[in-house]
Amino acid sequence: MTNIPKGESIAPDKNTGVEIGKTRYKINTTNNEISNLDKDLNTSGIFMEANILYISIIFCRKIEIGFCEFTK
């Protein structure tokens, strides 16, 4: 699994990202901000999905399970 240094995001551009369903996200590890790569994250319908993704990434980073591979 890729170790992501603090201050770098998982996905630096729209061509890479963490996929959950059909929506791609990136996390800025400086402020733990989640960005939706496909549309504005400020729309209320995405809030819970983003929280689930964030918890999933923390979980994956802690136990380093095989399917959690992030690109930089």
PDB file of N, CA and C in Angstrom:
ATOM      1  N   MET A   1       0.827  -1.182   0.000  1.00  0.00           N
ATOM      2  CA  MET A   1       0.000   0.000   0.000  1.00  0.00           C
ATOM      3  C   MET A   1       0.873   1.247   0.000  1.00  0.00           C
ATOM      4  N   THR A   2       0.413   2.261  -0.683  1.00  0.00           N
ATOM      5  CA  THR A   2       1.159   3.506  -0.771  1.00  0.00           C
ATOM      6  C   THR A   2       1.080   4.271   0.540  1.00  0.00           C
ATOM      7  N   ASN A   3       2.226   4.693   1.028  1.00  0.00           N
ATOM      8  CA  ASN A   3       2.254   5.542   2.213  1.00  0.00           C
ATOM      9  C   ASN A   3       2.123   6.987   1.752  1.00  0.00           C
ATOM     10  N   ILE A   4       1.121   7.701   2.240  1.00  0.00           N
ATOM     11  CA  ILE A   4       0.857   9.064   1.788  1.00  0.00           C
ATOM     12  C   ILE A   4       1.411  10.048   2.809  1.00  0.00           C
ATOM     13  N   PRO A   5       2.452  10.795   2.444  1.00  0.00           N
ATOM     14  CA  PRO A   5       3.012  11.759   3.387  1.00  0.00           C
ATOM     15  C   PRO A   5       2.014  12.863   3.703  1.00  0.00           C
ATOM     16  N   LYS A   6       2.107  13.415   4.908  1.00  0.00           N
ATOM     17  CA  LYS A   6       1.199  14.495   5.296  1.00  0.00           C
ATOM     18  C   LYS A   6       1.400  15.684   4.365  1.00  0.00           C
ATOM     19  N   GLY A   7       0.293  16.272   3.954  1.00  0.00           N
ATOM     20  CA  GLY A   7       0.368  17.420   3.071  1.00  0.00           C
ATOM     21  C   GLY A   7       0.215  17.069   1.602  1.00  0.00           C
ATOM     22  N   GLU A   8       0.220  15.786   1.273  1.00  0.00           N
ATOM     23  CA  GLU A   8       0.005  15.377  -0.110  1.00  0.00           C
ATOM     24  C   GLU A   8      -1.372  14.754  -0.222  1.00  0.00           C
ATOM     25  N   SER A   9      -1.977  14.901  -1.379  1.00  0.00           N
ATOM     26  CA  SER A   9      -3.289  14.302  -1.565  1.00  0.00           C
ATOM     27  C   SER A   9      -3.138  12.973  -2.277  1.00  0.00           C
ATOM     28  N   ILE A  10      -4.122  12.118  -2.089  1.00  0.00           N
ATOM     29  CA  ILE A  10      -4.110  10.804  -2.716  1.00  0.00           C
ATOM     30  C   ILE A  10      -4.194  10.947  -4.234  1.00  0.00           C
ATOM     31  N   ALA A  11      -5.041  11.847  -4.691  1.00  0.00           N
ATOM     32  CA  ALA A  11      -5.253  11.993  -6.126  1.00  0.00           C
ATOM     33  C   ALA A  11      -4.984  13.439  -6.541  1.00  0.00           C
ATOM     34  N   PRO A  12      -3.875  13.691  -7.208  1.00  0.00           N
ATOM     35  CA  PRO A  12      -3.540  15.064  -7.563  1.00  0.00           C
ATOM     36  C   PRO A  12      -4.307  15.611  -8.765  1.00  0.00           C
ATOM     37  N   ASP A  13      -4.982  14.767  -9.508  1.00  0.00           N
ATOM     38  CA  ASP A  13      -5.718  15.252 -10.679  1.00  0.00           C
ATOM     39  C   ASP A  13      -6.977  14.414 -10.893  1.00  0.00           C
ATOM     40  N   LYS A  14      -7.778  14.813 -11.884  1.00  0.00           N
ATOM     41  CA  LYS A  14      -9.058  14.138 -12.100  1.00  0.00           C
ATOM     42  C   LYS A  14      -8.912  12.731 -12.684  1.00  0.00           C
ATOM     43  N   ASN A  15      -7.718  12.368 -13.124  1.00  0.00           N
ATOM     44  CA  ASN A  15      -7.538  11.065 -13.751  1.00  0.00           C
ATOM     45  C   ASN A  15      -7.282   9.946 -12.754  1.00  0.00           C
ATOM     46  N   THR A  16      -7.004  10.311 -11.516  1.00  0.00           N
ATOM     47  CA  THR A  16      -6.780   9.299 -10.489  1.00  0.00           C
ATOM     48  C   THR A  16      -7.672   9.618  -9.309  1.00  0.00           C
ATOM     49  N   GLY A  17      -7.879   8.658  -8.463  1.00  0.00           N
ATOM     50  CA  GLY A  17      -8.705   8.928  -7.293  1.00  0.00           C
ATOM     51  C   GLY A  17      -9.162   7.648  -6.646  1.00  0.00           C
ATOM     52  N   VAL A  18      -9.764   7.818  -5.515  1.00  0.00           N
ATOM     53  CA  VAL A  18     -10.356   6.703  -4.800  1.00  0.00           C
ATOM     54  C   VAL A  18     -11.794   6.590  -5.281  1.00  0.00           C
ATOM     55  N   GLU A  19     -12.187   5.427  -5.739  1.00  0.00           N
ATOM     56  CA  GLU A  19     -13.542   5.276  -6.253  1.00  0.00           C
ATOM     57  C   GLU A  19     -14.432   4.636  -5.208  1.00  0.00           C
ATOM     58  N   ILE A  20     -15.612   5.210  -5.045  1.00  0.00           N
ATOM     59  CA  ILE A  20     -16.638   4.587  -4.221  1.00  0.00           C
ATOM     60  C   ILE A  20     -17.914   4.704  -5.025  1.00  0.00           C
ATOM     61  N   GLY A  21     -18.451   3.607  -5.445  1.00  0.00           N
ATOM     62  CA  GLY A  21     -19.551   3.635  -6.402  1.00  0.00           C
ATOM     63  C   GLY A  21     -19.040   4.218  -7.706  1.00  0.00           C
ATOM     64  N   LYS A  22     -19.706   5.244  -8.209  1.00  0.00           N
ATOM     65  CA  LYS A  22     -19.296   5.885  -9.451  1.00  0.00           C
ATOM     66  C   LYS A  22     -18.620   7.225  -9.195  1.00  0.00           C
ATOM     67  N   THR A  23     -18.370   7.556  -7.934  1.00  0.00           N
ATOM     68  CA  THR A  23     -17.849   8.872  -7.597  1.00  0.00           C
ATOM     69  C   THR A  23     -16.412   8.756  -7.108  1.00  0.00           C
ATOM     70  N   ARG A  24     -15.544   9.617  -7.621  1.00  0.00           N
ATOM     71  CA  ARG A  24     -14.139   9.588  -7.215  1.00  0.00           C
ATOM     72  C   ARG A  24     -13.846  10.735  -6.249  1.00  0.00           C
ATOM     73  N   TYR A  25     -13.032  10.428  -5.242  1.00  0.00           N
ATOM     74  CA  TYR A  25     -12.706  11.414  -4.223  1.00  0.00           C
ATOM     75  C   TYR A  25     -11.198  11.506  -4.063  1.00  0.00           C
ATOM     76  N   LYS A  26     -10.729  12.591  -3.495  1.00  0.00           N
ATOM     77  CA  LYS A  26      -9.345  12.659  -3.028  1.00  0.00           C
ATOM     78  C   LYS A  26      -9.362  13.224  -1.608  1.00  0.00           C
ATOM     79  N   ILE A  27      -8.331  12.909  -0.858  1.00  0.00           N
ATOM     80  CA  ILE A  27      -8.225  13.423   0.509  1.00  0.00           C
ATOM     81  C   ILE A  27      -6.931  14.226   0.609  1.00  0.00           C
ATOM     82  N   ASN A  28      -7.051  15.446   1.085  1.00  0.00           N
ATOM     83  CA  ASN A  28      -5.894  16.279   1.365  1.00  0.00           C
ATOM     84  C   ASN A  28      -5.473  15.967   2.798  1.00  0.00           C
ATOM     85  N   THR A  29      -4.279  15.389   2.963  1.00  0.00           N
ATOM     86  CA  THR A  29      -3.886  14.929   4.293  1.00  0.00           C
ATOM     87  C   THR A  29      -3.385  16.059   5.191  1.00  0.00           C
ATOM     88  N   THR A  30      -3.299  17.283   4.659  1.00  0.00           N
ATOM     89  CA  THR A  30      -2.931  18.412   5.517  1.00  0.00           C
ATOM     90  C   THR A  30      -4.069  18.766   6.454  1.00  0.00           C
ATOM     91  N   ASN A  31      -5.280  18.816   5.911  1.00  0.00           N
ATOM     92  CA  ASN A  31      -6.426  19.216   6.722  1.00  0.00           C
ATOM     93  C   ASN A  31      -7.529  18.155   6.733  1.00  0.00           C
ATOM     94  N   ASN A  32      -7.215  16.945   6.218  1.00  0.00           N
ATOM     95  CA  ASN A  32      -8.177  15.846   6.154  1.00  0.00           C
ATOM     96  C   ASN A  32      -9.451  16.230   5.399  1.00  0.00           C
ATOM     97  N   GLU A  33      -9.310  17.124   4.440  1.00  0.00           N
ATOM     98  CA  GLU A  33     -10.460  17.555   3.656  1.00  0.00           C
ATOM     99  C   GLU A  33     -10.700  16.568   2.518  1.00  0.00           C
ATOM    100  N   ILE A  34     -11.951  16.208   2.331  1.00  0.00           N
ATOM    101  CA  ILE A  34     -12.309  15.288   1.245  1.00  0.00           C
ATOM    102  C   ILE A  34     -12.840  16.103   0.082  1.00  0.00           C
ATOM    103  N   SER A  35     -12.295  15.860  -1.098  1.00  0.00           N
ATOM    104  CA  SER A  35     -12.781  16.540  -2.293  1.00  0.00           C
ATOM    105  C   SER A  35     -13.410  15.523  -3.226  1.00  0.00           C
ATOM    106  N   ASN A  36     -14.519  15.896  -3.802  1.00  0.00           N
ATOM    107  CA  ASN A  36     -15.186  15.052  -4.786  1.00  0.00           C
ATOM    108  C   ASN A  36     -14.637  15.452  -6.148  1.00  0.00           C
ATOM    109  N   LEU A  37     -14.040  14.513  -6.862  1.00  0.00           N
ATOM    110  CA  LEU A  37     -13.399  14.842  -8.129  1.00  0.00           C
ATOM    111  C   LEU A  37     -14.404  15.065  -9.250  1.00  0.00           C
ATOM    112  N   ASP A  38     -15.626  14.599  -9.085  1.00  0.00           N
ATOM    113  CA  ASP A  38     -16.596  14.669 -10.172  1.00  0.00           C
ATOM    114  C   ASP A  38     -17.631  15.777 -10.023  1.00  0.00           C
ATOM    115  N   LYS A  39     -17.915  16.170  -8.803  1.00  0.00           N
ATOM    116  CA  LYS A  39     -18.836  17.289  -8.586  1.00  0.00           C
ATOM    117  C   LYS A  39     -18.570  17.902  -7.226  1.00  0.00           C
ATOM    118  N   ASP A  40     -19.217  19.012  -6.958  1.00  0.00           N
ATOM    119  CA  ASP A  40     -18.961  19.756  -5.732  1.00  0.00           C
ATOM    120  C   ASP A  40     -19.373  18.958  -4.498  1.00  0.00           C
ATOM    121  N   LEU A  41     -18.447  18.792  -3.565  1.00  0.00           N
ATOM    122  CA  LEU A  41     -18.715  18.009  -2.355  1.00  0.00           C
ATOM    123  C   LEU A  41     -19.688  18.717  -1.410  1.00  0.00           C
ATOM    124  N   ASN A  42     -19.912  20.008  -1.636  1.00  0.00           N
ATOM    125  CA  ASN A  42     -20.776  20.759  -0.723  1.00  0.00           C
ATOM    126  C   ASN A  42     -22.255  20.435  -0.889  1.00  0.00           C
ATOM    127  N   THR A  43     -22.609  19.633  -1.862  1.00  0.00           N
ATOM    128  CA  THR A  43     -24.015  19.242  -1.988  1.00  0.00           C
ATOM    129  C   THR A  43     -24.339  18.237  -0.892  1.00  0.00           C
ATOM    130  N   SER A  44     -25.457  18.398  -0.249  1.00  0.00           N
ATOM    131  CA  SER A  44     -25.755  17.670   0.982  1.00  0.00           C
ATOM    132  C   SER A  44     -25.866  16.160   0.782  1.00  0.00           C
ATOM    133  N   GLY A  45     -26.233  15.706  -0.394  1.00  0.00           N
ATOM    134  CA  GLY A  45     -26.439  14.278  -0.609  1.00  0.00           C
ATOM    135  C   GLY A  45     -25.176  13.451  -0.529  1.00  0.00           C
ATOM    136  N   ILE A  46     -24.032  14.089  -0.604  1.00  0.00           N
ATOM    137  CA  ILE A  46     -22.770  13.354  -0.665  1.00  0.00           C
ATOM    138  C   ILE A  46     -22.104  13.256   0.709  1.00  0.00           C
ATOM    139  N   PHE A  47     -22.595  14.042   1.667  1.00  0.00           N
ATOM    140  CA  PHE A  47     -21.902  14.157   2.950  1.00  0.00           C
ATOM    141  C   PHE A  47     -21.696  12.808   3.635  1.00  0.00           C
ATOM    142  N   MET A  48     -22.740  12.017   3.718  1.00  0.00           N
ATOM    143  CA  MET A  48     -22.625  10.737   4.410  1.00  0.00           C
ATOM    144  C   MET A  48     -21.713   9.786   3.632  1.00  0.00           C
ATOM    145  N   GLU A  49     -21.827   9.792   2.316  1.00  0.00           N
ATOM    146  CA  GLU A  49     -20.976   8.926   1.503  1.00  0.00           C
ATOM    147  C   GLU A  49     -19.502   9.279   1.704  1.00  0.00           C
ATOM    148  N   ALA A  50     -19.208  10.570   1.784  1.00  0.00           N
ATOM    149  CA  ALA A  50     -17.836  11.010   2.009  1.00  0.00           C
ATOM    150  C   ALA A  50     -17.338  10.569   3.384  1.00  0.00           C
ATOM    151  N   ASN A  51     -18.184  10.642   4.389  1.00  0.00           N
ATOM    152  CA  ASN A  51     -17.792  10.178   5.720  1.00  0.00           C
ATOM    153  C   ASN A  51     -17.478   8.688   5.719  1.00  0.00           C
ATOM    154  N   ILE A  52     -18.291   7.915   5.023  1.00  0.00           N
ATOM    155  CA  ILE A  52     -18.042   6.473   4.931  1.00  0.00           C
ATOM    156  C   ILE A  52     -16.701   6.219   4.243  1.00  0.00           C
ATOM    157  N   LEU A  53     -16.432   6.968   3.175  1.00  0.00           N
ATOM    158  CA  LEU A  53     -15.157   6.828   2.468  1.00  0.00           C
ATOM    159  C   LEU A  53     -13.992   7.167   3.389  1.00  0.00           C
ATOM    160  N   TYR A  54     -14.141   8.260   4.144  1.00  0.00           N
ATOM    161  CA  TYR A  54     -13.070   8.694   5.036  1.00  0.00           C
ATOM    162  C   TYR A  54     -12.773   7.628   6.088  1.00  0.00           C
ATOM    163  N   ILE A  55     -13.813   7.077   6.678  1.00  0.00           N
ATOM    164  CA  ILE A  55     -13.640   6.008   7.667  1.00  0.00           C
ATOM    165  C   ILE A  55     -12.978   4.795   7.015  1.00  0.00           C
ATOM    166  N   SER A  56     -13.384   4.477   5.788  1.00  0.00           N
ATOM    167  CA  SER A  56     -12.804   3.337   5.081  1.00  0.00           C
ATOM    168  C   SER A  56     -11.312   3.535   4.855  1.00  0.00           C
ATOM    169  N   ILE A  57     -10.923   4.748   4.475  1.00  0.00           N
ATOM    170  CA  ILE A  57      -9.505   5.003   4.205  1.00  0.00           C
ATOM    171  C   ILE A  57      -8.683   4.932   5.488  1.00  0.00           C
ATOM    172  N   ILE A  58      -9.199   5.497   6.576  1.00  0.00           N
ATOM    173  CA  ILE A  58      -8.503   5.389   7.872  1.00  0.00           C
ATOM    174  C   ILE A  58      -8.334   3.911   8.230  1.00  0.00           C
ATOM    175  N   PHE A  59      -9.398   3.141   8.082  1.00  0.00           N
ATOM    176  CA  PHE A  59      -9.384   1.715   8.378  1.00  0.00           C
ATOM    177  C   PHE A  59      -8.346   1.006   7.513  1.00  0.00           C
ATOM    178  N   CYS A  60      -8.350   1.310   6.230  1.00  0.00           N
ATOM    179  CA  CYS A  60      -7.412   0.657   5.315  1.00  0.00           C
ATOM    180  C   CYS A  60      -5.968   1.038   5.638  1.00  0.00           C
ATOM    181  N   ARG A  61      -5.750   2.302   5.951  1.00  0.00           N
ATOM    182  CA  ARG A  61      -4.381   2.733   6.239  1.00  0.00           C
ATOM    183  C   ARG A  61      -3.871   2.102   7.524  1.00  0.00           C
ATOM    184  N   LYS A  62      -4.762   1.877   8.479  1.00  0.00           N
ATOM    185  CA  LYS A  62      -4.320   1.312   9.752  1.00  0.00           C
ATOM    186  C   LYS A  62      -3.941  -0.159   9.614  1.00  0.00           C
ATOM    187  N   ILE A  63      -4.747  -0.931   8.911  1.00  0.00           N
ATOM    188  CA  ILE A  63      -4.449  -2.359   8.869  1.00  0.00           C
ATOM    189  C   ILE A  63      -3.835  -2.798   7.542  1.00  0.00           C
ATOM    190  N   GLU A  64      -3.753  -1.848   6.584  1.00  0.00           N
ATOM    191  CA  GLU A  64      -3.077  -2.085   5.310  1.00  0.00           C
ATOM    192  C   GLU A  64      -3.579  -3.334   4.601  1.00  0.00           C
ATOM    193  N   ILE A  65      -4.869  -3.380   4.367  1.00  0.00           N
ATOM    194  CA  ILE A  65      -5.405  -4.519   3.648  1.00  0.00           C
ATOM    195  C   ILE A  65      -5.188  -4.340   2.153  1.00  0.00           C
ATOM    196  N   GLY A  66      -5.108  -5.449   1.455  1.00  0.00           N
ATOM    197  CA  GLY A  66      -4.617  -5.464   0.090  1.00  0.00           C
ATOM    198  C   GLY A  66      -5.382  -4.629  -0.922  1.00  0.00           C
ATOM    199  N   PHE A  67      -6.699  -4.495  -0.790  1.00  0.00           N
ATOM    200  CA  PHE A  67      -7.431  -3.810  -1.847  1.00  0.00           C
ATOM    201  C   PHE A  67      -7.357  -2.292  -1.723  1.00  0.00           C
ATOM    202  N   CYS A  68      -6.735  -1.786  -0.680  1.00  0.00           N
ATOM    203  CA  CYS A  68      -6.637  -0.337  -0.496  1.00  0.00           C
ATOM    204  C   CYS A  68      -5.332   0.158  -1.095  1.00  0.00           C
ATOM    205  N   GLU A  69      -5.307   0.373  -2.383  1.00  0.00           N
ATOM    206  CA  GLU A  69      -4.128   0.891  -3.047  1.00  0.00           C
ATOM    207  C   GLU A  69      -4.458   2.265  -3.594  1.00  0.00           C
ATOM    208  N   PHE A  70      -3.681   3.263  -3.203  1.00  0.00           N
ATOM    209  CA  PHE A  70      -3.937   4.628  -3.625  1.00  0.00           C
ATOM    210  C   PHE A  70      -2.831   5.077  -4.569  1.00  0.00           C
ATOM    211  N   THR A  71      -3.199   5.850  -5.554  1.00  0.00           N
ATOM    212  CA  THR A  71      -2.202   6.363  -6.483  1.00  0.00           C
ATOM    213  C   THR A  71      -1.920   7.819  -6.171  1.00  0.00           C
ATOM    214  N   LYS A  72      -0.710   8.239  -6.493  1.00  0.00           N
ATOM    215  CA  LYS A  72      -0.352   9.640  -6.272  1.00  0.00           C
ATOM    216  C   LYS A  72      -0.063  10.281  -7.610  1.00  0.00           C
TER     217      LYS A  72
END
